[in-house]
mmCIF file of C-alpha atoms in Angstrom:
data_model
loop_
_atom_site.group_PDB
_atom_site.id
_atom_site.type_symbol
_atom_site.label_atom_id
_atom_site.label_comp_id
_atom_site.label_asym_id
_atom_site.label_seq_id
_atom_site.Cartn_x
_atom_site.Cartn_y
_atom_site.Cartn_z
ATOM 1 C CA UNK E 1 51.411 30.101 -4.578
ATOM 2 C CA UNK E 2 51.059 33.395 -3.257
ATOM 3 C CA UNK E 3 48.999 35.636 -5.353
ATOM 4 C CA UNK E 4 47.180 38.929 -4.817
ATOM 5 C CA UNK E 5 43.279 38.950 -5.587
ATOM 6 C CA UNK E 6 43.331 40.790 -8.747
ATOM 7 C CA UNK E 7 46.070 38.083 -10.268
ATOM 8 C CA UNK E 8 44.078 35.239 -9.077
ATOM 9 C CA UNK E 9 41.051 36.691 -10.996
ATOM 10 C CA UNK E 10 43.724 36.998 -14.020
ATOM 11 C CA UNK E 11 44.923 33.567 -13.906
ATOM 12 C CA UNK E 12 42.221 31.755 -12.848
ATOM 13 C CA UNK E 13 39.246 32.611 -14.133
ATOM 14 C CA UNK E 14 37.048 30.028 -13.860
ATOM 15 C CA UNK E 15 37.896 29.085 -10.052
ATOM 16 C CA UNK E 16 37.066 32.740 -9.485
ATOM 17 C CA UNK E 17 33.696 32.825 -11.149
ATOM 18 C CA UNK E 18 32.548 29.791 -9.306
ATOM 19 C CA UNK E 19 33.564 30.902 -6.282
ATOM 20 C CA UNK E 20 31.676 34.604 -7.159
ATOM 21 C CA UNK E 21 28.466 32.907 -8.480
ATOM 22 C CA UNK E 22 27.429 30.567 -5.419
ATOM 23 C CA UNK E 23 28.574 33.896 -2.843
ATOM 24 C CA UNK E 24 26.546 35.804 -4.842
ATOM 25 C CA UNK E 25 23.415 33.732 -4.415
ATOM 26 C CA UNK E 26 24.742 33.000 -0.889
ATOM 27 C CA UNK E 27 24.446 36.899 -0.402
ATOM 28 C CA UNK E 28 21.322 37.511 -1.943
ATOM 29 C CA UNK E 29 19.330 35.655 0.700
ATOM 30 C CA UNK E 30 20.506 39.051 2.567
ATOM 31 C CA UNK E 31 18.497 41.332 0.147
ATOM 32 C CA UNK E 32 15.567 43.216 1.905
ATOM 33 C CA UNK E 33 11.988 42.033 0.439
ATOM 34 C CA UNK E 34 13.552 39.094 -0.961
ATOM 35 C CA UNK E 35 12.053 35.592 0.734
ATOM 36 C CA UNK E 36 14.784 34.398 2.436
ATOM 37 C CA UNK E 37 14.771 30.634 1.358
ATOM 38 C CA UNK E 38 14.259 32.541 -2.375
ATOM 39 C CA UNK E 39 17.265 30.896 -3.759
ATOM 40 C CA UNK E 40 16.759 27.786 -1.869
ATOM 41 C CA UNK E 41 13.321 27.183 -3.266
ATOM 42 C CA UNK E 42 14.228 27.770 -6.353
ATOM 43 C CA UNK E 43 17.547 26.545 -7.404
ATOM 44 C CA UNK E 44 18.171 23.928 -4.601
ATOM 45 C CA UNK E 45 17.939 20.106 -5.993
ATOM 46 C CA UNK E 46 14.353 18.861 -4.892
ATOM 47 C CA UNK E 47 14.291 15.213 -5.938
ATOM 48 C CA UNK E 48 10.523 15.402 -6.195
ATOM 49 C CA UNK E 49 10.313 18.915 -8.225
ATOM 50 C CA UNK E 50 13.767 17.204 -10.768
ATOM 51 C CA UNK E 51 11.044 14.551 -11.521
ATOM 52 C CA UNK E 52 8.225 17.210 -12.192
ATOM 53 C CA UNK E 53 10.530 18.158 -15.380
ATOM 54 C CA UNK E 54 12.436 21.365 -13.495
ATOM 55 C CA UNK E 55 15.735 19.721 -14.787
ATOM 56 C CA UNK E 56 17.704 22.567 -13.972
ATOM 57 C CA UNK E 57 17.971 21.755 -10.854
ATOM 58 C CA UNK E 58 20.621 19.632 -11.466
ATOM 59 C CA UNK E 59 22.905 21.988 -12.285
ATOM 60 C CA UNK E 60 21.919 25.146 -9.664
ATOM 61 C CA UNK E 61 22.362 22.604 -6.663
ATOM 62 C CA UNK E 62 26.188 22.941 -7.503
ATOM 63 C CA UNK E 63 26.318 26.227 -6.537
ATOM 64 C CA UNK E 64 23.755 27.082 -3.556
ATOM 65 C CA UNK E 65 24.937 26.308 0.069
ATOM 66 C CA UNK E 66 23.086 25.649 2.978
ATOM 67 C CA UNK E 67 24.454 28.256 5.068
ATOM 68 C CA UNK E 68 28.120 30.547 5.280
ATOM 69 C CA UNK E 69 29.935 27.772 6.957
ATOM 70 C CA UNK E 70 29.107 25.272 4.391
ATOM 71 C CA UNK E 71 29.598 27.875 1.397
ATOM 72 C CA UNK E 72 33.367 28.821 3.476
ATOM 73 C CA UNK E 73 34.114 25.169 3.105
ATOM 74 C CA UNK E 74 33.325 24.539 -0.399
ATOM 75 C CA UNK E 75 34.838 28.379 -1.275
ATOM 76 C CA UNK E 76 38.240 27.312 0.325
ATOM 77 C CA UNK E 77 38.224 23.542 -0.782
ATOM 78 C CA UNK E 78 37.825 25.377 -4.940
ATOM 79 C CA UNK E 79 40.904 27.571 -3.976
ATOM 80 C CA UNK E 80 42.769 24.741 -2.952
ATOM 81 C CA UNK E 81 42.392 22.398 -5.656
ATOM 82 C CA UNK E 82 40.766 24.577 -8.330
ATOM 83 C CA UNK E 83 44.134 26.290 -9.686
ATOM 84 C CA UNK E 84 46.292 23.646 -10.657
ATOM 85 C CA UNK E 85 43.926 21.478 -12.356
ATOM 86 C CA UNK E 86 42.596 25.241 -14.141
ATOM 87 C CA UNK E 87 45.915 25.661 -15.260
ATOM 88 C CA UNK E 88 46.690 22.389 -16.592
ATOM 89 C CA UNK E 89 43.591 21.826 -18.373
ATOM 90 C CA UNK E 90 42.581 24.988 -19.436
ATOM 91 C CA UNK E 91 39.465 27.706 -18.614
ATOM 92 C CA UNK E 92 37.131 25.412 -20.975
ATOM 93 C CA UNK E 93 37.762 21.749 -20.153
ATOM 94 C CA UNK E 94 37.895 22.847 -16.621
ATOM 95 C CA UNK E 95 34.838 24.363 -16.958
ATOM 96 C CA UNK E 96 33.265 20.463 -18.522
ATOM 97 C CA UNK E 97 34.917 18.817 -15.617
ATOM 98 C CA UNK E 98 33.452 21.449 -12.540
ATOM 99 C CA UNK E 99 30.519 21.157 -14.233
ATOM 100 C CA UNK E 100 30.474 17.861 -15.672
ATOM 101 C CA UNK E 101 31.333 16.175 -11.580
ATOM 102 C CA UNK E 102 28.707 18.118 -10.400
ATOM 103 C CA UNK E 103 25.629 17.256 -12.636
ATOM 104 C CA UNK E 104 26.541 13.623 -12.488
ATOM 105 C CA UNK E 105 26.474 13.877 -8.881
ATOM 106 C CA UNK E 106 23.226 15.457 -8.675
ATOM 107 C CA UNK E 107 21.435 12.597 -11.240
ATOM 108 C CA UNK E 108 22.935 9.960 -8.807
ATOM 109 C CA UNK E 109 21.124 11.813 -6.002
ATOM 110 C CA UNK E 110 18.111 12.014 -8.129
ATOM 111 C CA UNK E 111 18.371 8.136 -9.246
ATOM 112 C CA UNK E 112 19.625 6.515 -6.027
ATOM 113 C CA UNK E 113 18.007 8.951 -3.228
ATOM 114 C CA UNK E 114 14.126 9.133 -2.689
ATOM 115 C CA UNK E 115 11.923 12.003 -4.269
ATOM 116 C CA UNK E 116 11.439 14.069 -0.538
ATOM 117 C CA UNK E 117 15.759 14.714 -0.983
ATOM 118 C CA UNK E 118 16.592 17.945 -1.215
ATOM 119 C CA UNK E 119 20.433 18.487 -2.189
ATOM 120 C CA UNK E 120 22.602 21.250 -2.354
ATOM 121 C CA UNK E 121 26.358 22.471 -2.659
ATOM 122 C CA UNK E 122 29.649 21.922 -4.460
ATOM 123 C CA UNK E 123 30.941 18.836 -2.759
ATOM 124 C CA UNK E 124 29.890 16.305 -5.743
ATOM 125 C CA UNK E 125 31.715 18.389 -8.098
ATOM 126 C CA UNK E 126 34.688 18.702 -5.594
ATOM 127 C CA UNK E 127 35.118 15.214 -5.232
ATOM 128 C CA UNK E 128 35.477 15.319 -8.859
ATOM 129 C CA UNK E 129 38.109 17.325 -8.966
ATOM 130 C CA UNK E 130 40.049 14.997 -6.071
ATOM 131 C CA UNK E 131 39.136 12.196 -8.905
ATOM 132 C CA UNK E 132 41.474 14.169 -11.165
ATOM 133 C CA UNK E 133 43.948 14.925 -8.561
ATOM 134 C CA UNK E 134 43.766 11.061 -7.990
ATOM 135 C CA UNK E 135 44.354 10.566 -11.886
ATOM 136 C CA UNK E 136 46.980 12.675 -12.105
ATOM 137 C CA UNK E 137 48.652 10.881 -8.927
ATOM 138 C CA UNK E 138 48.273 7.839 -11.153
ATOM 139 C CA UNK E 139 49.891 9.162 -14.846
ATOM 140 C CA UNK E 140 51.841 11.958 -13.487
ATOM 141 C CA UNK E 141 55.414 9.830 -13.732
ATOM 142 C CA UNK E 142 57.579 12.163 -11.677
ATOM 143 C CA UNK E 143 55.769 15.089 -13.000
ATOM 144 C CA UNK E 144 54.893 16.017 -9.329
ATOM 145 C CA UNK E 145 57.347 16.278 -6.379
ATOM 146 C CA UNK E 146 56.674 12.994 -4.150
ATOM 147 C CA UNK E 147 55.409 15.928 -1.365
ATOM 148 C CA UNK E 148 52.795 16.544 -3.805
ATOM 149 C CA UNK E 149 52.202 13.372 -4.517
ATOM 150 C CA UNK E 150 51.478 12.057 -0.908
ATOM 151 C CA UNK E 151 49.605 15.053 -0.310
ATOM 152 C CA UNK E 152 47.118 14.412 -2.829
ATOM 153 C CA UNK E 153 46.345 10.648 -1.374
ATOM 154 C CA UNK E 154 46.419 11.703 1.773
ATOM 155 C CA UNK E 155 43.800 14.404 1.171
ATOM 156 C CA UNK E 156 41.970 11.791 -1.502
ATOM 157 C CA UNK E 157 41.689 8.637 1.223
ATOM 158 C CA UNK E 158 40.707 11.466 4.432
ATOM 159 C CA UNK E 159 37.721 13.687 2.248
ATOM 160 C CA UNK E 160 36.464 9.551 1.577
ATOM 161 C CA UNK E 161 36.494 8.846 4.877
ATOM 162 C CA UNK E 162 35.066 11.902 6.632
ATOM 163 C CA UNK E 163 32.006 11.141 3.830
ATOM 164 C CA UNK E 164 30.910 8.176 5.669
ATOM 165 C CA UNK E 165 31.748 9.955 9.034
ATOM 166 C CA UNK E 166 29.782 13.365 9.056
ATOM 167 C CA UNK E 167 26.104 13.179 9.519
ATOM 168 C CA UNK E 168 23.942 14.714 7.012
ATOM 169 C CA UNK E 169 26.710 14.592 4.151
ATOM 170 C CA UNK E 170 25.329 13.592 0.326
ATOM 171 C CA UNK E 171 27.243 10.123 0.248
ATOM 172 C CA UNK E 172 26.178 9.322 -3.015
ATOM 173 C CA UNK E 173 26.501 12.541 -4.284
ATOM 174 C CA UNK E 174 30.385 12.637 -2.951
ATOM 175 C CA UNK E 175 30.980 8.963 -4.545
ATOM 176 C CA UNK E 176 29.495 9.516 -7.807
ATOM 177 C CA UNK E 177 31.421 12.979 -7.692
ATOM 178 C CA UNK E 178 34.706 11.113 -7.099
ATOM 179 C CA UNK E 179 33.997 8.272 -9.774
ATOM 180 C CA UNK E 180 33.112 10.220 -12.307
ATOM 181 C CA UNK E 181 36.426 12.758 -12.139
ATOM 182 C CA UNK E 182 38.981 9.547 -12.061
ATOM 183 C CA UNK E 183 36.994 8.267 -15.661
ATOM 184 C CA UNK E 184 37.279 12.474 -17.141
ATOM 185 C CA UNK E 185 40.961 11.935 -15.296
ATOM 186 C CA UNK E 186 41.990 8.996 -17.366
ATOM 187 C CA UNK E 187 40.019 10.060 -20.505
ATOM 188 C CA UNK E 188 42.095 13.365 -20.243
ATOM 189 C CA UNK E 189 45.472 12.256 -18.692
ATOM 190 C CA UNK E 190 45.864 8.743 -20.043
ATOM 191 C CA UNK E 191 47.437 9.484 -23.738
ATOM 192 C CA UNK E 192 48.275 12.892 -22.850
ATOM 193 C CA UNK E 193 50.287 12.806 -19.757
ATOM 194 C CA UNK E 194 51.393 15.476 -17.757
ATOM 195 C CA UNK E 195 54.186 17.999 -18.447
ATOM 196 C CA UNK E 196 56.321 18.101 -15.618
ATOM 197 C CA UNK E 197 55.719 20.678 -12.503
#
């Protein structure tokens, strides 16, 4: 839908503030006297430094980026899919759900990948949000228009594919991601349904 700035920060909050908080610490690489890897070295997810007992980095991983093109990507995939699910479950369990995808993701990379990893970016708690888009393909029962409804499986089976496909992407990370927003998207959607678009 077609929305100025100022009524996108109005109606979506949350989306918004995520996708303020990683440019910020995108953009603050650019400070002068500032290391540049600052934010990297500090808030990226280190496999071997997560075992040390510096647990938060498996939360701050969600929100640095490796460099712009891979912040634009993750910036325009939160626009895309961030709204709708925002506005159908709310600022606060949308919140538990970014969130929620993402830290799950990043203790699968720290359980399943070896301690030299290093793992950054939004992608495990985007797949989680496709998870939910996946759920809500699966209880929606005509809520959506069937244009939505291929849409959403169409974008579900290509983002699984292009994870095996592109070199250097967080597979487990991206999996994990994915499984854990279909269980929050059946926990949420099964008894409650969907009200109709």
């Amino acid at each position: 839908r077609s929305k100025n700035i100022s009524t996108f920060l109005k109606d979506y909050p949350i989306t918004a503030s995520i996708i303020i908080i990683q440019s910020l610490l995108f953009f603050i690489t650019f400070i002068p006297y500032l290391p540049h890897d600052f934010i990297f070295q500090y808030f990226a997810g280190v496999n071997l430094y997560i075992a040390r007992g510096e647990l938060w980095r498996l939360i701050t991983p969600i929100f640095v980026h490796r460099n712009f093109s891979h912040l634009l990507w993750n910036s325009c995939s939160i626009i895309l899919l961030g709204p709708f699910l925002e506005n159908i479950l709310g600022k606060w369990k949308f919140t538990f759900v970014y969130i929620g995808c993402g830290l799950f993701a990043n203790i699968a990379s720290y359980l399943f990948l070896p301690r030299t990893y290093i793992h950054v970016g939004a992608s495990g708690a985007i797949f989680g949000l496709l998870g939910m888009y996946f759920m809500i393909l699966i209880f929606s029962k005509g809520s959506l228009p069937a244009i939505y409804q291929k849409t959403i499986l169409t974008v579900v089976l290509l983002s699984i594919v292009i994870t095996f496909l592109q070199p250097g992407t967080n597979v487990v990370a991206h999996l994990f991601g994915l499984i854990i927003g279909v269980l929050l998207g059946w926990w949420l959607f099964n008894k409650k349904g969907l009200k109709p678009y």
